[in-house]
mmCIF file of C-alpha atoms in Angstrom:
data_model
loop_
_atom_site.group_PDB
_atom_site.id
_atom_site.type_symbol
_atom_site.label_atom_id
_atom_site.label_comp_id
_atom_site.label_asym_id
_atom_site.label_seq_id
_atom_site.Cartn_x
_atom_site.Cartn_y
_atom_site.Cartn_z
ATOM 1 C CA UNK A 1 80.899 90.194 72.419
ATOM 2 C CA UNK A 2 81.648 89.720 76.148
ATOM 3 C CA UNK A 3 85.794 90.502 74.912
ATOM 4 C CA UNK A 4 86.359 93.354 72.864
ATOM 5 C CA UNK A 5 90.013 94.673 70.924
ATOM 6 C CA UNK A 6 90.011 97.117 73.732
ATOM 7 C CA UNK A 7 90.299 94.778 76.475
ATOM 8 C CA UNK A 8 93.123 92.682 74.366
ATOM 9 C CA UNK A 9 95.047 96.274 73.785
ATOM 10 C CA UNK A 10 95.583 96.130 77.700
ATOM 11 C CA UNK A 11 98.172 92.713 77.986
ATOM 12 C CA UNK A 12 100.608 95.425 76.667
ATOM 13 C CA UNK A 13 102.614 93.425 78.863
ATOM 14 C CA UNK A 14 102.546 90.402 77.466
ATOM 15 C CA UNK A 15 103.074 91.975 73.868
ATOM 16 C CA UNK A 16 106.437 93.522 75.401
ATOM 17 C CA UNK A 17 107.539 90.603 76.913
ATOM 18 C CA UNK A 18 106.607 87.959 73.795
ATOM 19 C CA UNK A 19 108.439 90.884 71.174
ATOM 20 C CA UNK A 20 111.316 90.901 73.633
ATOM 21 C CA UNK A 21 111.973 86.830 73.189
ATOM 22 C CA UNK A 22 110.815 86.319 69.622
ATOM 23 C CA UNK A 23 113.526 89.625 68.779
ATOM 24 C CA UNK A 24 116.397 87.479 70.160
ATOM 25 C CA UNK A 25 115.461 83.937 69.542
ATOM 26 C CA UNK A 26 114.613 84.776 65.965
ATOM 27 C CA UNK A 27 118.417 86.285 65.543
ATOM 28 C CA UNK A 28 119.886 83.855 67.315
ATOM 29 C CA UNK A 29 118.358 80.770 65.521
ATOM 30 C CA UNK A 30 118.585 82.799 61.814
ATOM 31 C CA UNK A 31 122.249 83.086 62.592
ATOM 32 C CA UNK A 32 122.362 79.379 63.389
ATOM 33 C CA UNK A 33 120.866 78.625 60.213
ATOM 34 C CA UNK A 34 122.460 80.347 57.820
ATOM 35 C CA UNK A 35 126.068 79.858 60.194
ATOM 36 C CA UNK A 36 125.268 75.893 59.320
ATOM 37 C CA UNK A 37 124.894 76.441 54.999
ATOM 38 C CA UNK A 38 128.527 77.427 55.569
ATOM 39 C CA UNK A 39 129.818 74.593 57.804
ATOM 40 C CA UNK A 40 131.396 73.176 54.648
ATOM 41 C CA UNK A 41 133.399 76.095 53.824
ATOM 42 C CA UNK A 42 135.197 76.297 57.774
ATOM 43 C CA UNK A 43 138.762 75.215 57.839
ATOM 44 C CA UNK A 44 139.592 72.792 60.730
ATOM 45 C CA UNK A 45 141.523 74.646 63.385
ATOM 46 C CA UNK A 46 140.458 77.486 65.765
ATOM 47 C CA UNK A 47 138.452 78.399 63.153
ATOM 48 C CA UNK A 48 135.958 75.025 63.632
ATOM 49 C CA UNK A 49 136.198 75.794 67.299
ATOM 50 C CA UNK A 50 134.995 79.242 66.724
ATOM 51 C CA UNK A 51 132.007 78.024 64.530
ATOM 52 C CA UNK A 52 130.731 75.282 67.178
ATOM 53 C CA UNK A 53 131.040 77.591 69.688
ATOM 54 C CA UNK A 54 128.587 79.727 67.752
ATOM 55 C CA UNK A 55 126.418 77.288 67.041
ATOM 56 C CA UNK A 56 125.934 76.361 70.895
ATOM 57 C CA UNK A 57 125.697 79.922 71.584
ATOM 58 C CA UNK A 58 122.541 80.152 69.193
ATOM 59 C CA UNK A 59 121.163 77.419 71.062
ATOM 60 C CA UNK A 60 121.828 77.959 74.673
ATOM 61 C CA UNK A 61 120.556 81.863 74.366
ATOM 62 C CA UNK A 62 117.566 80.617 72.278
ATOM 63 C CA UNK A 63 116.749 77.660 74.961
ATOM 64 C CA UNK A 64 117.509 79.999 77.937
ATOM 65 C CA UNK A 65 115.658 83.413 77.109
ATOM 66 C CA UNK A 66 113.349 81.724 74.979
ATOM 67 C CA UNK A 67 111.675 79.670 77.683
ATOM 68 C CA UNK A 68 112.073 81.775 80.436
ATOM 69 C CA UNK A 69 109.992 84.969 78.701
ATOM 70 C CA UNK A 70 107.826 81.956 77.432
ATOM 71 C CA UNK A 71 106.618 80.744 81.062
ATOM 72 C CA UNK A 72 106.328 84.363 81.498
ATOM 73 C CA UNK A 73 104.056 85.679 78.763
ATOM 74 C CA UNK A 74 101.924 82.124 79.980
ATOM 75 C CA UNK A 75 101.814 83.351 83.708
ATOM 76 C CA UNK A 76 101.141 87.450 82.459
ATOM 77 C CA UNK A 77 98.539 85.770 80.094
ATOM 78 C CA UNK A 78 96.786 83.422 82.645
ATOM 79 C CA UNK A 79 96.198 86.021 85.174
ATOM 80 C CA UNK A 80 95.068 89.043 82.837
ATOM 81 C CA UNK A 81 92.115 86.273 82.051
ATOM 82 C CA UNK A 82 91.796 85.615 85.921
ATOM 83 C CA UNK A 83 91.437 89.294 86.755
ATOM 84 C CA UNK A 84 89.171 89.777 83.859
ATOM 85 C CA UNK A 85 86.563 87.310 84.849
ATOM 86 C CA UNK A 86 86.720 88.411 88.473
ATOM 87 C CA UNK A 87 85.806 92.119 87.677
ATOM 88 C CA UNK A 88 83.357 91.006 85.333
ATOM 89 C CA UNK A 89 81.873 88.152 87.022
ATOM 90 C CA UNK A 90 78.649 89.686 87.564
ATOM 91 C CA UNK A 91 78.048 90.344 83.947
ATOM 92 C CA UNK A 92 79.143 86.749 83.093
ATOM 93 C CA UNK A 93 77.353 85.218 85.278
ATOM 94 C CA UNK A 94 73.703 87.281 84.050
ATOM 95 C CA UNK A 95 75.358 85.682 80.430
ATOM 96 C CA UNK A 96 75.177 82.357 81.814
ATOM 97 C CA UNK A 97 71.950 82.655 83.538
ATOM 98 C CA UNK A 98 70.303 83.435 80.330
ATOM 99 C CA UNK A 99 71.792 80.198 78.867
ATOM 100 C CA UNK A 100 75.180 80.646 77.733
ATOM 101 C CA UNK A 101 77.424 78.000 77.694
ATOM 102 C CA UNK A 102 80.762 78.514 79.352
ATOM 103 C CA UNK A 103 82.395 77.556 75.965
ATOM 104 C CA UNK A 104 80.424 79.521 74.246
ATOM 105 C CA UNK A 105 81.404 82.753 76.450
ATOM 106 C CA UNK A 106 84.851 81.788 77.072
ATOM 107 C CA UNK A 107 85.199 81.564 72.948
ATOM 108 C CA UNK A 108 85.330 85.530 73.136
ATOM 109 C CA UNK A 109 88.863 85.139 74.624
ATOM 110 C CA UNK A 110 90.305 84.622 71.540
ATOM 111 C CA UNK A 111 91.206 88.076 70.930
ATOM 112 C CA UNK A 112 93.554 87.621 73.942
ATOM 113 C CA UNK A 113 96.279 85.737 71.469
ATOM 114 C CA UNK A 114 95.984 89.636 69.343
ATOM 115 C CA UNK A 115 98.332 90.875 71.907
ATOM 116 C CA UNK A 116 100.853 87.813 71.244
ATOM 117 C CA UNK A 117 100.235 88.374 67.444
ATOM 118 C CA UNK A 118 101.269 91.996 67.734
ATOM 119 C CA UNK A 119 104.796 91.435 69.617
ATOM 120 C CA UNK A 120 105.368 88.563 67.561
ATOM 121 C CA UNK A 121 105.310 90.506 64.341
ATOM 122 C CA UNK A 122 107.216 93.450 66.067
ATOM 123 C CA UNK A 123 109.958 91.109 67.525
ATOM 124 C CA UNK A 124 110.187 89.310 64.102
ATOM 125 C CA UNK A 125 110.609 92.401 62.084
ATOM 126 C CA UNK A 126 113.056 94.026 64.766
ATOM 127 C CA UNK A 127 114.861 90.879 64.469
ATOM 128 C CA UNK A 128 115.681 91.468 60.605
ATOM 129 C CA UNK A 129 116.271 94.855 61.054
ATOM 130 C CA UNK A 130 119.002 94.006 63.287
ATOM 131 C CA UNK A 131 120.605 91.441 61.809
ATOM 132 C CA UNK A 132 122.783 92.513 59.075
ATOM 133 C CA UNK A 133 124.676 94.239 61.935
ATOM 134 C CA UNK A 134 123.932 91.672 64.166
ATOM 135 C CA UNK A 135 125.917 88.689 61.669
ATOM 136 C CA UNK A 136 128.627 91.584 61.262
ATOM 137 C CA UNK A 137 129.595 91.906 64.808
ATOM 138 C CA UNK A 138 129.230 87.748 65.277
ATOM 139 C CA UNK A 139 132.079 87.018 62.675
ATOM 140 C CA UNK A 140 133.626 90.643 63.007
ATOM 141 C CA UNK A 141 137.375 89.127 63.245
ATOM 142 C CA UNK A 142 136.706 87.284 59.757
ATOM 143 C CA UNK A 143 137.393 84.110 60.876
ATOM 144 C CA UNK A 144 134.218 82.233 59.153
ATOM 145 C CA UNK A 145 133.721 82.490 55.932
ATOM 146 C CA UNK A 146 131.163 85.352 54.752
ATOM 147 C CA UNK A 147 127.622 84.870 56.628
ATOM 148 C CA UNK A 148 124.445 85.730 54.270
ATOM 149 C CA UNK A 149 121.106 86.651 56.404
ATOM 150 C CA UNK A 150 118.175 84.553 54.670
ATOM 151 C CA UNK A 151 114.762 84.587 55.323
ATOM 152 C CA UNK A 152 113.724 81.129 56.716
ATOM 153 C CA UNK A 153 109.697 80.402 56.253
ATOM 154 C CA UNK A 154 109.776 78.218 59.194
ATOM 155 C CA UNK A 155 111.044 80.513 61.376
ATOM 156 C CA UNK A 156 107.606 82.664 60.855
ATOM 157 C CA UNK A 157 105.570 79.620 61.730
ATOM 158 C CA UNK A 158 107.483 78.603 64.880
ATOM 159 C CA UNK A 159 107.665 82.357 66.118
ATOM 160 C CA UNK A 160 104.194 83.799 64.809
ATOM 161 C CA UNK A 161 101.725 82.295 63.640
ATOM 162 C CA UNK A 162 102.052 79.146 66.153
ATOM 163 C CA UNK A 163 102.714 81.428 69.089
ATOM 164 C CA UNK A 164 99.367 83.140 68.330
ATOM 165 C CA UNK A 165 97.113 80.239 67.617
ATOM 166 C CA UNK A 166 98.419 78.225 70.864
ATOM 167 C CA UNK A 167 97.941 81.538 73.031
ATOM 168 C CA UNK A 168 94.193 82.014 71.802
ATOM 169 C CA UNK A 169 93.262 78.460 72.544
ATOM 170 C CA UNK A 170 94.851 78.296 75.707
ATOM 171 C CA UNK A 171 93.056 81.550 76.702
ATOM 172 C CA UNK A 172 89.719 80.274 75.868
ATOM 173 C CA UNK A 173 90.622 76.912 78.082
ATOM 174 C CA UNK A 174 91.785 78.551 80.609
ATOM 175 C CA UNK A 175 88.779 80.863 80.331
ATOM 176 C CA UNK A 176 86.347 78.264 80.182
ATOM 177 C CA UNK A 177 87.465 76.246 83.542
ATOM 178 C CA UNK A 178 87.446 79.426 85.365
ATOM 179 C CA UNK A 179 83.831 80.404 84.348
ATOM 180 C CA UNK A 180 83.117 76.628 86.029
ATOM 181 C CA UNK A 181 81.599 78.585 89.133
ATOM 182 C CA UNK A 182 77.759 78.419 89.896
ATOM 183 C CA UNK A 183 75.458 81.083 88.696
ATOM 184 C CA UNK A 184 75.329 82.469 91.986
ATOM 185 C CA UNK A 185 78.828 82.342 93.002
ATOM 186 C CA UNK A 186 79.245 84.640 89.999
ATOM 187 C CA UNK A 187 76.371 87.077 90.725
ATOM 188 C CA UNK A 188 77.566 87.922 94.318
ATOM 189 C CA UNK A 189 80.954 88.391 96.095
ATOM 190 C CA UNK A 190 82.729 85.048 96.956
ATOM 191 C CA UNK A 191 84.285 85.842 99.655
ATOM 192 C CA UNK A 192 85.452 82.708 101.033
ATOM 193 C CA UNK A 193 86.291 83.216 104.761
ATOM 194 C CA UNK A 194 86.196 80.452 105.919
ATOM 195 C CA UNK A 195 88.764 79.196 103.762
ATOM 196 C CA UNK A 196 91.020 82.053 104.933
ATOM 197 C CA UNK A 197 89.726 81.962 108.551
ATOM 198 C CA UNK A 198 93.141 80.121 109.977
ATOM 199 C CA UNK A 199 95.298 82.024 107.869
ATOM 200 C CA UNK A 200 93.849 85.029 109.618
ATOM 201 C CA UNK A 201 93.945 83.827 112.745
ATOM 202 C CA UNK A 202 97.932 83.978 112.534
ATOM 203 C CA UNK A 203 97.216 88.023 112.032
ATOM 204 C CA UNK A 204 95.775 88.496 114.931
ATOM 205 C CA UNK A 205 98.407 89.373 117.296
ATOM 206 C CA UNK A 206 99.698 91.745 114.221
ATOM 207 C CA UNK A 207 98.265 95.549 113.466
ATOM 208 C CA UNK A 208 95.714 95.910 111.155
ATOM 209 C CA UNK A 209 98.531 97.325 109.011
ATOM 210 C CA UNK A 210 100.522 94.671 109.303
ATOM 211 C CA UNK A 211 98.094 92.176 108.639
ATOM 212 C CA UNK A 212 96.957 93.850 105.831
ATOM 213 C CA UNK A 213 100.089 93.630 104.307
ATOM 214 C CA UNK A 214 100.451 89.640 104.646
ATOM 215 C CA UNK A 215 96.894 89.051 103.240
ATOM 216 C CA UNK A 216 97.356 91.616 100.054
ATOM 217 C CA UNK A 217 100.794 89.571 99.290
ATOM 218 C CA UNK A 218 98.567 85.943 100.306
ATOM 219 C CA UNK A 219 96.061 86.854 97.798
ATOM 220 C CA UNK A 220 97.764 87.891 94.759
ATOM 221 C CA UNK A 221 100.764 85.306 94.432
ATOM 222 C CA UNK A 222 101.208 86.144 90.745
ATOM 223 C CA UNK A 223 101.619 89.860 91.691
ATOM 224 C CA UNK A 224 104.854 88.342 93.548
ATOM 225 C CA UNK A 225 106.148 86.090 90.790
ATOM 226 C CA UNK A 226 105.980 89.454 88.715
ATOM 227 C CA UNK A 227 108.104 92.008 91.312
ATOM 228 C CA UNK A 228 110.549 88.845 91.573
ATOM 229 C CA UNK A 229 110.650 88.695 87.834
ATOM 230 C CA UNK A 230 110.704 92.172 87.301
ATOM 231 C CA UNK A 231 113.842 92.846 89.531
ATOM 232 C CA UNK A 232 115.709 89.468 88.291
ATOM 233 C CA UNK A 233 115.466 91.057 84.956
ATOM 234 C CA UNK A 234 116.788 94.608 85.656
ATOM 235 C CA UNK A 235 119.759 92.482 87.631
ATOM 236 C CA UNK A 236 120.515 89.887 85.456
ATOM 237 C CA UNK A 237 120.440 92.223 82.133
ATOM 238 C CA UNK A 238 122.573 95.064 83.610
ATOM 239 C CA UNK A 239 125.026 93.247 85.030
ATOM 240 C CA UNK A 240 125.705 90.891 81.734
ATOM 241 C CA UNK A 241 125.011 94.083 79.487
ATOM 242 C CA UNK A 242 128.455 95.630 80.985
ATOM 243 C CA UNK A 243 130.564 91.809 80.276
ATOM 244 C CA UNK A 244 129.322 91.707 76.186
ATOM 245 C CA UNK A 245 131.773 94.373 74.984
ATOM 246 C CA UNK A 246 134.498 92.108 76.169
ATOM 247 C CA UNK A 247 132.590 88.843 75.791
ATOM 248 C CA UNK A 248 130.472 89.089 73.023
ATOM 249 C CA UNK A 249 130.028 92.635 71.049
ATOM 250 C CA UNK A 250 128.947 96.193 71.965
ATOM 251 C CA UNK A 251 125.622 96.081 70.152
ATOM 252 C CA UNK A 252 125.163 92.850 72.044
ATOM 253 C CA UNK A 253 125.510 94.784 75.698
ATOM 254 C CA UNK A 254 123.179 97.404 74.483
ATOM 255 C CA UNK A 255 120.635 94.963 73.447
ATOM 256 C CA UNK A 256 120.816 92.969 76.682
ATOM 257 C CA UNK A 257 119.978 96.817 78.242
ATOM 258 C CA UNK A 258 117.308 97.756 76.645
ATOM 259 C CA UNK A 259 115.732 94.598 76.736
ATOM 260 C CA UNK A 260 116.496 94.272 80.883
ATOM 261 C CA UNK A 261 115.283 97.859 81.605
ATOM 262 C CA UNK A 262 111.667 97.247 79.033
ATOM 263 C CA UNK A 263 111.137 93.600 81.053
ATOM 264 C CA UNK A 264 111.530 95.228 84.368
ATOM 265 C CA UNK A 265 109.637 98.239 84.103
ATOM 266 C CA UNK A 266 106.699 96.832 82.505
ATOM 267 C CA UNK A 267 106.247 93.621 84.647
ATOM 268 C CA UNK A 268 106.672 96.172 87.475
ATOM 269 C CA UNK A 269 104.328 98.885 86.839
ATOM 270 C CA UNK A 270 101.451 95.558 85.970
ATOM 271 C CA UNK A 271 102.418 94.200 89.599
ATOM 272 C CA UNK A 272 102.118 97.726 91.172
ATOM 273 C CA UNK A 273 98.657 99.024 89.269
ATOM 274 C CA UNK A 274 97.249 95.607 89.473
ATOM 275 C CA UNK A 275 97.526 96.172 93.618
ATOM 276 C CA UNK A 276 96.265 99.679 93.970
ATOM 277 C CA UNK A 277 93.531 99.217 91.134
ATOM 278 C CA UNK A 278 91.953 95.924 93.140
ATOM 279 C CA UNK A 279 92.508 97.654 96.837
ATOM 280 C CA UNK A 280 90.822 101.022 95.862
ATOM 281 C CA UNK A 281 87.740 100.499 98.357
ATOM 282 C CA UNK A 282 90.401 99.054 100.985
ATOM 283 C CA UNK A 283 92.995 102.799 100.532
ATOM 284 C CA UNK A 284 89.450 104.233 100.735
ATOM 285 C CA UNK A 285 88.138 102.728 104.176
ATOM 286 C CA UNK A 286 91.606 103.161 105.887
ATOM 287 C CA UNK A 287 91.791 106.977 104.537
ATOM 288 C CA UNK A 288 87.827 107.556 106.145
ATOM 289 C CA UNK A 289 89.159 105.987 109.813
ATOM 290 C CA UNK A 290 91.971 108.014 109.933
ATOM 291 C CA UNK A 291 95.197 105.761 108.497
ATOM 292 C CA UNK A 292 97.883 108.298 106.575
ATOM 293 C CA UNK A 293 99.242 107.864 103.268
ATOM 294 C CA UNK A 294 101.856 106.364 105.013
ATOM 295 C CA UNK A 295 100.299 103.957 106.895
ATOM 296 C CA UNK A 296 98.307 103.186 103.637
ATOM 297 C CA UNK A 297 101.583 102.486 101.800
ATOM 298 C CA UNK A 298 102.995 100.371 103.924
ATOM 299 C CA UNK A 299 100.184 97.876 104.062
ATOM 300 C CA UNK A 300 99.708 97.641 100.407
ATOM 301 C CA UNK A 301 103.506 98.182 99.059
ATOM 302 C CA UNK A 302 105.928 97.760 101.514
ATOM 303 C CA UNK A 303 105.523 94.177 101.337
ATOM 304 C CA UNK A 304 107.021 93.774 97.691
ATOM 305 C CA UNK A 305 110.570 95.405 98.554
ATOM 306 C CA UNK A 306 112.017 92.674 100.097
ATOM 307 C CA UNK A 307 110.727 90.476 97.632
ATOM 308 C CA UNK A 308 112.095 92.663 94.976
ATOM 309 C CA UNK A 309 115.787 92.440 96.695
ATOM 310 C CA UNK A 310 115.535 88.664 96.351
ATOM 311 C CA UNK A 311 114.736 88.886 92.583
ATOM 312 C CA UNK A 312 117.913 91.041 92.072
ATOM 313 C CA UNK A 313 120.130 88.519 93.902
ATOM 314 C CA UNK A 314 118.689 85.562 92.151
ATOM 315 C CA UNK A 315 119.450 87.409 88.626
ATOM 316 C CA UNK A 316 122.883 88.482 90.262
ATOM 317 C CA UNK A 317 123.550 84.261 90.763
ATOM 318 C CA UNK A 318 121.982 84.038 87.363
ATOM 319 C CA UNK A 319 124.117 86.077 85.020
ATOM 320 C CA UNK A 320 127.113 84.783 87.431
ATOM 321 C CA UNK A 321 126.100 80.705 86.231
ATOM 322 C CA UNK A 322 125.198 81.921 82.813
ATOM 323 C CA UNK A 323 128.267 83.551 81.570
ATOM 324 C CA UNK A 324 130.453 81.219 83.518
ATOM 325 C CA UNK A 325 128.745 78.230 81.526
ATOM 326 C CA UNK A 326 129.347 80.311 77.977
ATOM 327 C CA UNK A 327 133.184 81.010 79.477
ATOM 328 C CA UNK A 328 134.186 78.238 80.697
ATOM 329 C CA UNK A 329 132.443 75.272 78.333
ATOM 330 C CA UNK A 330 130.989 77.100 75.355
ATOM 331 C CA UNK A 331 134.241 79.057 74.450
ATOM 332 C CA UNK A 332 137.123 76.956 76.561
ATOM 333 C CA UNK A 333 139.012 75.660 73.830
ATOM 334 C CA UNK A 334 139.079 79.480 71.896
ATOM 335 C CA UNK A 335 142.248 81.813 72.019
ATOM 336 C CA UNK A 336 141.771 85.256 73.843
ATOM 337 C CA UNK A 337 138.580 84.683 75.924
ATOM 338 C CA UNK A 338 139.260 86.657 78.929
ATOM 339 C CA UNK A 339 138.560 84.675 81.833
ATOM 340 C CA UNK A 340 135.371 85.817 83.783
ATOM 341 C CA UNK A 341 134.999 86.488 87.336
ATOM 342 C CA UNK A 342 131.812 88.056 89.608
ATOM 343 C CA UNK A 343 132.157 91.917 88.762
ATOM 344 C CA UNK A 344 131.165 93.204 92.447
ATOM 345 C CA UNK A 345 131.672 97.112 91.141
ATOM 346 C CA UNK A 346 129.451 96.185 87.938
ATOM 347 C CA UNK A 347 126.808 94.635 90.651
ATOM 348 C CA UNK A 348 126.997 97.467 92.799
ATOM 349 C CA UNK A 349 126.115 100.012 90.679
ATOM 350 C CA UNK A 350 123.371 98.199 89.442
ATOM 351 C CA UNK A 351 121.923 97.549 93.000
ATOM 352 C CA UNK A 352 122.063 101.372 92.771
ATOM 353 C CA UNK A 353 120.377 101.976 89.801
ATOM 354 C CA UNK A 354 118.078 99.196 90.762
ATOM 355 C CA UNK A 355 117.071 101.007 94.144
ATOM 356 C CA UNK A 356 116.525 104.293 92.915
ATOM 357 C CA UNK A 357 114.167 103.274 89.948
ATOM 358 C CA UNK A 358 112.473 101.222 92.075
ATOM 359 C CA UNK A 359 111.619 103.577 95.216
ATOM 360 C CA UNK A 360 110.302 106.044 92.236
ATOM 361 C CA UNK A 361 108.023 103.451 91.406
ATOM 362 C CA UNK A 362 107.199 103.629 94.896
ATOM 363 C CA UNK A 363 106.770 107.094 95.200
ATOM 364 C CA UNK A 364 104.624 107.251 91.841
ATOM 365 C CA UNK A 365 102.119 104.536 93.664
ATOM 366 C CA UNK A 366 101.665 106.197 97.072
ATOM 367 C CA UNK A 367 101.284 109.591 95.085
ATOM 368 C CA UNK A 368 98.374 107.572 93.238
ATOM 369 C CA UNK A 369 96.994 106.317 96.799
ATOM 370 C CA UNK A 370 96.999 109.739 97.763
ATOM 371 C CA UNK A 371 94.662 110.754 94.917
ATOM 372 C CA UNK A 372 91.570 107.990 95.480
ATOM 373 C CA UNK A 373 88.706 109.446 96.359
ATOM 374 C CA UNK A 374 86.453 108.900 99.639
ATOM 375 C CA UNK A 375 83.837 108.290 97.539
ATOM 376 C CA UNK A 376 85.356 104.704 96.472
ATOM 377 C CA UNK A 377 83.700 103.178 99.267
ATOM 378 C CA UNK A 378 80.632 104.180 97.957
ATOM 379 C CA UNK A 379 81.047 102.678 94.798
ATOM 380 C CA UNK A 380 79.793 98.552 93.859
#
């Protein structure tokens, strides 16, 4: 077997990230359900304006969280199976010099969609151990009639079992038209210069720093989606997390923290251990001619911090739109919804928080860069 359990225990990530969504959406659309077997029972009145705002709340947190962790377990997914084939691709391509098929090597990948399995059942189960408290605090002023959690057999199919099966065959697609390289191509480093050779040609009036710096950020894009991601989540979480004891409930804010905090320290620490981890020979070279820890640093991470400062003001704008939309349209027509305006003390202290966690990240990393051997450029 080319894939083993062990490789599949490593998209940690992705199980974080898909338990994370299927945790919510699962409460969120249980609530919806079960809110609907009592629609009958819901006097008209500010009562019925109460229980359609609920419903749209189920389906506008489901819809929004739901798809945006979605794209991102796809993305996470996609380029675990990218990295994987390039650090393997000598021993694939021996495989498919002695005949294998690229189907028949990229079926291995299967055990990719475990990791989606195992975050699905966690989120699931979280989900309904949550909710009794979770339907409490939704109708806590008694205003809807009483709300009875049910276990809804579709729900399971949507959320686990068809998460799982879709994310195993799209890893063995995606596997399969990325092992489409020649024999050769796999056996040896591609290094394509000449593909790069105008982009570098830009670099030249640059340091080698410098230019290092532009080319490590050129050549892992998804690293960059990830810091962006990482930081929009620690923003946009934080800063709604302090609005739901006013807005929505307590538990609710927590929740939204948790979550936020999880999201942006996993995607994160991927982004940053993915760069170190694949520029080990590179922090090795530099160290041998001379270049500091510093110096070292600043080619390799330096280039993600402004990038993470424009995640964190894109999730700023975010939960700013998002709560507006659930203010001012979901909830208009409901007595004693306190209007909302842009918190700039909430945002603030967030930005702290935010900058803080994140130069310790920083400081982990260059204390890792510090550690790598000499003896790295020595190795194949």
């Amino acid at each position: 077997m080319v894939v083993g359990i062990k490789d599949a225990a490593k998209l940690i990530g992705i199980s974080i990230i898909v338990c994370c969504a299927i945790l919510v959406c699962t409460m969120f659309l249980n609530f919806y359900f079960d809110i609907r077997q009592v629609e009958d029972q819901v006097p008209s009145g500010q009562a019925m304006i109460f229980y359609d705002a609920q419903v749209s709340t189920a389906k506008v947190v489901c819809f929004v969280t739901g798809g945006c962790l979605l794209i991102t377990s796809i993305v996470m997914l996609l380029f675990y199976i990218k990295h994987y084939i390039d650090t393997r691709k000598k021993e694939l391509g021996i495989l498919k010099a002695l005949g294998y098929s690229n189907l028949k090597i990229a079926k291995n990948f299967w055990v990719f969609g475990t990791s989606v399995f195992l975050g699905a059942v966690l989120g699931f189960s979280g989900a309904f151990i949550l909710m009794p408290k979770f339907y409490e605090l939704q109708n806590k002023d008694g205003i809807l009639p009483e709300i009875t959690v049910h276990f809804h057999p579709l729900l399971f199919l949507y959320f686990v079992i068809l998460p799982t099966a879709v994310f195993a065959v799209l890893a063995i697609f995606y596997a399969s038209l990325k092992l489409k390289r020649p024999v050769l191509t796999l056996l040896k480093d591609d290094l394509r210069i000449s593909a790069r050779i105008k982009k570098q040609e830009k670099d030249w009036d640059c340091t080698f720093t410098d230019g290092l710096k532009r080319n490590t950020l050129r050549a892992k894009k998804t690293l960059v989606f990830f810091t962006i991601f990482a930081s929009f989540c620690f923003s946009a979480m934080t800063q709604m997390s302090a609005r739901m004891k006013e807005l929505a409930s307590e538990m609710m804010g927590i929740m939204m923290l948790m979550i936020g905090i999880i999201l942006a320290c996993t995607t994160l620490f991927l982004a940053m251990t993915t760069v170190i981890k694949g520029n080990t020979k590179t922090i090795a070279m530099m160290r041998v001619f001379g270049y500091t820890q510093k110096e070292c640093c600043h080619a390799l991470l330096s280039g993600y911090r402004p990038l993470s400062y424009i995640g964190f003001a894109i999730g700023t704008i975010y939960q700013y739109m998002l709560l507006r939309i659930m203010v001012d349209i979901v909830f208009k027509d409901m007595d004693g919804i306190p209007v909302y305006e842009f918190d700039l003390p909430v945002m603030l202290i967030s930005l702290a928080f935010f900058a803080v966690i994140y130069e310790v990240v920083m400081y982990v990393y260059s204390e890792k860069i510090k550690k790598i051997p000499v003896k790295e450029i020595m190795i194949e």
